[in-house]
Coordinates of C-alpha atoms in Angstrom, one line a residue:
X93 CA 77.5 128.2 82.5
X94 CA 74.4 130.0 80.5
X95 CA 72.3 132.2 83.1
X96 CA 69.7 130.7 84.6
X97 CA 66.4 132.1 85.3
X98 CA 63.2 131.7 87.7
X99 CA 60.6 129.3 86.0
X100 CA 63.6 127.3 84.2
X101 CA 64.9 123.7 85.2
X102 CA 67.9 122.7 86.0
X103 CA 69.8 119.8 87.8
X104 CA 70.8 119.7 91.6
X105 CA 73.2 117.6 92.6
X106 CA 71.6 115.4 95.4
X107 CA 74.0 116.3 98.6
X108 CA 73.2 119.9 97.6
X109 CA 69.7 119.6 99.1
X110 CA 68.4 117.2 101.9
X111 CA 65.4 116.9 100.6
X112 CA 67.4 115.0 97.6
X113 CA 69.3 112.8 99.7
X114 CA 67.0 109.6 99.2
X115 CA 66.6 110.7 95.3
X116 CA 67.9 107.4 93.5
X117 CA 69.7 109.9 90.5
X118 CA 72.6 112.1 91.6
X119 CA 71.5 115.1 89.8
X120 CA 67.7 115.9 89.8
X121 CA 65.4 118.2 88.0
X122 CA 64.1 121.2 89.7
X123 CA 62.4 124.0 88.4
X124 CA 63.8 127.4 89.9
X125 CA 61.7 128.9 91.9
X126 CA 63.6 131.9 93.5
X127 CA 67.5 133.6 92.7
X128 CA 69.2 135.3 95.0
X129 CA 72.4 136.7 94.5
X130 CA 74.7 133.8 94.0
X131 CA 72.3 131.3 95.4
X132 CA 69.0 129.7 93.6
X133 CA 65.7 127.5 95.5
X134 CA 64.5 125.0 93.3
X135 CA 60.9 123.6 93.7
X136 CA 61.0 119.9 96.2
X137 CA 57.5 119.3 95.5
X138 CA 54.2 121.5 95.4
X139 CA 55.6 124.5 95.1
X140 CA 57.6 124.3 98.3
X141 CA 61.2 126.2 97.9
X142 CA 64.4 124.0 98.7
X143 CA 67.0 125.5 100.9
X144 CA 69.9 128.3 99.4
X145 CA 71.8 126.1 96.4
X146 CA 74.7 128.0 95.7
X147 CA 74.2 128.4 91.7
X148 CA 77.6 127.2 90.8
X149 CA 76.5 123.6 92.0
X150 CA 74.1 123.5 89.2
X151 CA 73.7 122.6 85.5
X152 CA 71.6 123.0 83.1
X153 CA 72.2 121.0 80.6
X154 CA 74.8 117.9 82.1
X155 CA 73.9 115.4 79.1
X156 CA 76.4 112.6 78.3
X157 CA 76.9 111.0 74.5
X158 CA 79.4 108.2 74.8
X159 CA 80.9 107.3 71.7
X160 CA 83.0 104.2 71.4
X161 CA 85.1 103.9 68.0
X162 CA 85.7 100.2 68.3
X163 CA 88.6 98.0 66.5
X164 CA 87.3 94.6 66.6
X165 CA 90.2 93.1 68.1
X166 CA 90.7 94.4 71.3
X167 CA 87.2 95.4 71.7
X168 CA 86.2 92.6 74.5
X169 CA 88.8 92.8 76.5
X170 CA 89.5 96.5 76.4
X171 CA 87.0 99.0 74.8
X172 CA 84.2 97.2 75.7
X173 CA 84.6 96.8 79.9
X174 CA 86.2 101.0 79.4
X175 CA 83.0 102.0 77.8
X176 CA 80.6 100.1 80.2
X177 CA 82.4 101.5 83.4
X178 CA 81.8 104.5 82.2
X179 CA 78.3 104.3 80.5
X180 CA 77.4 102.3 84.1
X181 CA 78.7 105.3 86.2
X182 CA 77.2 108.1 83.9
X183 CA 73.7 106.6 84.1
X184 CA 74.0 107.0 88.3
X185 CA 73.7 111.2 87.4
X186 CA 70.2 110.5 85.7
X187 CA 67.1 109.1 86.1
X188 CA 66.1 109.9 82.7
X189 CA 68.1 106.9 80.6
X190 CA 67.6 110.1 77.7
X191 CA 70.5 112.0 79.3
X192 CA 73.2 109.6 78.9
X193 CA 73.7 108.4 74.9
X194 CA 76.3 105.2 74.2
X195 CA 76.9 104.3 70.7
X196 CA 79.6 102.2 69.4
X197 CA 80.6 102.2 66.1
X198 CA 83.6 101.3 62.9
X199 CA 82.5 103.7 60.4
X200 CA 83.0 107.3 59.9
X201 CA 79.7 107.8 58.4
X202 CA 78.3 106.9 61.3
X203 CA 79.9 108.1 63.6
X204 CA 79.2 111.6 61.6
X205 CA 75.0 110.1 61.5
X206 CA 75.1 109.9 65.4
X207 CA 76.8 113.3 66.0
X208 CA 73.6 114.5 63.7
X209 CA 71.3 113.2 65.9
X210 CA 72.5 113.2 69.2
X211 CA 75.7 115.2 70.0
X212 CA 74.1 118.6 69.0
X213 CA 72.0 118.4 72.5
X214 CA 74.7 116.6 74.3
X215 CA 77.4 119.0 76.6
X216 CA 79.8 116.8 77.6
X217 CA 80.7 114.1 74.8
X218 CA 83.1 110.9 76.1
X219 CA 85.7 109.7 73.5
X220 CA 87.2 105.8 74.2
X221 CA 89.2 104.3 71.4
X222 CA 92.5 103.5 70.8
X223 CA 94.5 106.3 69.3
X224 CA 97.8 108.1 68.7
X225 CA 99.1 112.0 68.5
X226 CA 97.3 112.7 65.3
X227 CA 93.7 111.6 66.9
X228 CA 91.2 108.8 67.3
X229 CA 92.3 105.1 65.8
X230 CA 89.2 102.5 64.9
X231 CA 88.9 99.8 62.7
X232 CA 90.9 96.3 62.3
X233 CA 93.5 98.4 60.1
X234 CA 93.2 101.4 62.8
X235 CA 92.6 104.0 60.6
X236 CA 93.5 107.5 62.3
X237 CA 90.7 110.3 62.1
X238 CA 92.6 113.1 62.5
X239 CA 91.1 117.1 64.2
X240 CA 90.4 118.1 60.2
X241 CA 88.8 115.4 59.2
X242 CA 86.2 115.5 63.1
X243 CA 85.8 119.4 62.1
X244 CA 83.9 117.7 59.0
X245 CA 82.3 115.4 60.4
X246 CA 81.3 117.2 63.9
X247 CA 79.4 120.2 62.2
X248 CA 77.1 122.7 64.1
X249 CA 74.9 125.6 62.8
X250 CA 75.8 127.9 65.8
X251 CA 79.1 128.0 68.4
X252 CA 78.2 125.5 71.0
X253 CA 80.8 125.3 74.6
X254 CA 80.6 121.5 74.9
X255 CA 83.5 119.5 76.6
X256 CA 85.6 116.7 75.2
X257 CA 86.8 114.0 77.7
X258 CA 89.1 111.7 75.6
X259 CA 89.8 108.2 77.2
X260 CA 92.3 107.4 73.9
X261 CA 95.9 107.0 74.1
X262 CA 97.7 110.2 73.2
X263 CA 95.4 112.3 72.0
X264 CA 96.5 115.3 74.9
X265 CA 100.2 114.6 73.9
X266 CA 100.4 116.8 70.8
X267 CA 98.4 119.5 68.5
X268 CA 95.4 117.1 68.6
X269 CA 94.0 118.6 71.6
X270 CA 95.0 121.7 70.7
X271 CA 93.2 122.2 67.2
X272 CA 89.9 120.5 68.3
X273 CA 89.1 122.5 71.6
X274 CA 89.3 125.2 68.9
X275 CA 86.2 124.7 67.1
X276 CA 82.7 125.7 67.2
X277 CA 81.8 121.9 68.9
X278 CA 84.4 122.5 71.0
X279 CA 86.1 124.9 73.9
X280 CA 87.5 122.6 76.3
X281 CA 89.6 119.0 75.4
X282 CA 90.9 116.4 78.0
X283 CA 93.1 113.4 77.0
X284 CA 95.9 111.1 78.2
X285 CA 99.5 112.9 77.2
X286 CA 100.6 108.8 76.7
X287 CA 99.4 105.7 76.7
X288 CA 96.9 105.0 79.5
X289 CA 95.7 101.6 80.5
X290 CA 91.9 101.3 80.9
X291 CA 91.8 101.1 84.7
X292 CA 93.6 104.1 84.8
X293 CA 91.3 106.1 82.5
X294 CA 87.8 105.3 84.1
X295 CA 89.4 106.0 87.3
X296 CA 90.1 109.5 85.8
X297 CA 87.2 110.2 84.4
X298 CA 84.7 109.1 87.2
X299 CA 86.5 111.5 89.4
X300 CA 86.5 114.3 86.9
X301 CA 82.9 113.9 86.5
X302 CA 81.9 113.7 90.3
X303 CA 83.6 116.6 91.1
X304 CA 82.5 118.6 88.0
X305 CA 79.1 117.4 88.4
X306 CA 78.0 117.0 92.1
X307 CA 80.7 119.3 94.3
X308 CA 80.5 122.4 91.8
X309 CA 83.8 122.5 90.6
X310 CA 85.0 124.0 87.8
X311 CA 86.4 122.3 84.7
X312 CA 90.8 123.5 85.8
X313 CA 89.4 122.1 89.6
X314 CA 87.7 119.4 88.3
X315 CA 90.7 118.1 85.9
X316 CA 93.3 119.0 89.1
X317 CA 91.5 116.4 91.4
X318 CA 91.6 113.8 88.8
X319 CA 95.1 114.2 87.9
X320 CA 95.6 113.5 91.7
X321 CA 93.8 110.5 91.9
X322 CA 95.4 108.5 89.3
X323 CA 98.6 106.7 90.6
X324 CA 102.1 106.3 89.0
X325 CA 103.6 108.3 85.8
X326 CA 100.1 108.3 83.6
X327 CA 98.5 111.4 83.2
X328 CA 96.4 113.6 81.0
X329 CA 96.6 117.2 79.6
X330 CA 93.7 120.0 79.2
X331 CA 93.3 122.5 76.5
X332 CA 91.1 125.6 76.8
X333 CA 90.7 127.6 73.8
X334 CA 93.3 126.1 71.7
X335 CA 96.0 126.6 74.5
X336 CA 97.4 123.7 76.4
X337 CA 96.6 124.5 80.2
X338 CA 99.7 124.8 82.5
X339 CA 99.2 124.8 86.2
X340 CA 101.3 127.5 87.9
X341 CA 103.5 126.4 90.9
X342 CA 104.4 129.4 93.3
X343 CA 108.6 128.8 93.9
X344 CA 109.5 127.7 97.3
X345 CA 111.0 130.4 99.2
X346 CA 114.4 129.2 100.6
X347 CA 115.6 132.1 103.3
X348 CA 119.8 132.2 103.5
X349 CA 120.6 133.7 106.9
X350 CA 123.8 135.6 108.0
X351 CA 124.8 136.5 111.2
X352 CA 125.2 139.7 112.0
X353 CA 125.8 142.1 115.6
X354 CA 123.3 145.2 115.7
X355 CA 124.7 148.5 115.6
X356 CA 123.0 150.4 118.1
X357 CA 122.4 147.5 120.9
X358 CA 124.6 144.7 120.0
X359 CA 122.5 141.9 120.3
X360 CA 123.4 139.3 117.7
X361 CA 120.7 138.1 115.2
X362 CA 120.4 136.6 111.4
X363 CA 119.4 138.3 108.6
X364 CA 117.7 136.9 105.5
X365 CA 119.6 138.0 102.3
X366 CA 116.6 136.5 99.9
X367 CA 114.2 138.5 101.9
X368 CA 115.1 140.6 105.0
X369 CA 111.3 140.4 106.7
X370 CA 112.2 136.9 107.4
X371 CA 115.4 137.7 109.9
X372 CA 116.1 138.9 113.3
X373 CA 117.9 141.5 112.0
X374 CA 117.7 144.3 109.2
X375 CA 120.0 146.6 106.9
X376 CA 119.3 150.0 106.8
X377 CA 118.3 150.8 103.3
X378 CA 121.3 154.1 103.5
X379 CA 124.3 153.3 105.3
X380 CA 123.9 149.8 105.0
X381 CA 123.8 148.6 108.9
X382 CA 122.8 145.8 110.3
X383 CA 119.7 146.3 113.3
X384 CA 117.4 144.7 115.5
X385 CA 113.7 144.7 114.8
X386 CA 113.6 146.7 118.3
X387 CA 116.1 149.2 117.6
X388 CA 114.6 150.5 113.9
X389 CA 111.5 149.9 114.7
X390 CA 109.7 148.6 111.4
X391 CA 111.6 151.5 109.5
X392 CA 113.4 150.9 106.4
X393 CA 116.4 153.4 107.8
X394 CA 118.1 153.8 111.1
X395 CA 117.5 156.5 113.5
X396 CA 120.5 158.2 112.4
X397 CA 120.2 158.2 108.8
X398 CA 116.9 159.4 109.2
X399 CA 118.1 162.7 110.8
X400 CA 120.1 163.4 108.0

């Protein structure tokens, strides 16, 4: 997130503050009136500072454009109940009905008109469509815009950091995600690594959105939760940078004990070959003896070969 300053205005989620709690929008304006550290007070009315916010709960600049890239056919029973779920949702963040954009449309040339006018001041920009591995489908033929042709048609003067949320089938499955969160419109690219059915997708992205949004998560936290909260086999990918994000999985330690007499007392114990801190026993590190904890006493050698 850009810095934030005193005298700026920026949006607090609602449970952040209690003074919010009976706001009717989820995220509210505030001017800043004091930083501290990690934490910011925002003005709750006539000049009267909020309680500590921790800054990394808010957002500057949390506008939505919706764009709906329709097909005709199945647009009634599919596009059209996706798009409202989520244009429905969306407008719960804001009071102001100027922070959350929905356009539908079946023409590239318009699509590239409303980018113009409206996605340059949007952050977070919602793709639903059909699609396939090379990008976005629309139209009764569905015609396939693929990443070159959006890099066209999605132009900006300067390097912006917005975020894509794709709700299309397969458009995380192959390079498509890949190339586009590697453009100056774009640094961060979320899609379905299959096909998704509609239920499945709002569900995804409502919970991405609230925890992004409202609990101060991150956008790898953020995408985490949601990949949790959609049942079955269905799932999406995210691309920072270019570079398909991979979530790393400590392995599972799996001890293998042996049983073994200690040298010096003769109590029997069990010692860990994957990892002797996990046994009641120990091998000397020099002559290769088995011994209690008691008897070595925390020392990687025995008494004896110590004295040599």
């Amino acid at each position: 997130m850009d810095s934030i300053n005193e005298g700026e205005f920026v949006y607090v989620p609602c449970n952040c503050a209690p003074e919010f709690n009976s706001c009717h929008e989820a995220l509210v304006r505030a001017e800043v009136l004091n930083i501290e550290g990690e934490t910011i007070k925002v003005n709750i009315g006539e000049g009267t500072e909020s309680q500590a916010i921790d800054i990394s709960k808010v957002h500057k600049n949390p506008s939505i454009l919706i764009l709906c890239l329709g097909d005709i056919v199945s647009e009634s029973q599919n596009l059209d109940p996706l798009a409202k779920s989520i244009l429905h949702y969306c407008r719960l963040f804001h009071r102001d009905g100027g922070q959350v954009k929905y356009y539908k449309t079946r023409s590239i040339d318009d699509l590239k008109d409303i980018w113009n006018e409206y996605g340059k001041t949007s952050s977070i920009i919602i793709f639903i469509s059909h699609g396939c591995t090379e990008g976005f489908t629309f139209g009764l033929k569905h015609v396939c815009i693929s990443a070159k042709e959006l890099k066209s048609v999605f132009t900006l003067d300067e390097e912006q950091n917005k975020l894509f949320i794709s709700l299309s089938c397969q458009t995380g499955c192959g390079d498509f995600g890949s190339e586009i969160s590697n453009t100056k419109f774009c640094k961060e690219f979320i899609g379905p690594d299959s096909n998704i059915h509609s239920a499945l997708a709002s569900q995804f992205c409502q919970t991405f959105l609230v925890n992004y949004l409202m609990d101060g998560s991150n956008i790898i936290e953020s995408f985490k939760k949601a990949k949790k909260a959609i049942p079955g086999t269905m799932s999406f990918n995210l691309f920072l940078d270019g570079e398909k994000y991979v979530e790393k999985i400590a392995p599972i330690y799996t001890p293998s004990f042996e049983r073994h007499h200690c040298t010096e007392c003769g109590c029997l114990g069990e010692f860990d070959v994957n990892g002797s801190d996990y046994g009641t026993v120990i091998k000397c590190s020099s002559c290769q003896k088995y011994y209690c904890h008691g008897c070595i006493d925390g020392i990687p050698a025995c008494k004896a070969c110590m004295v040599c």
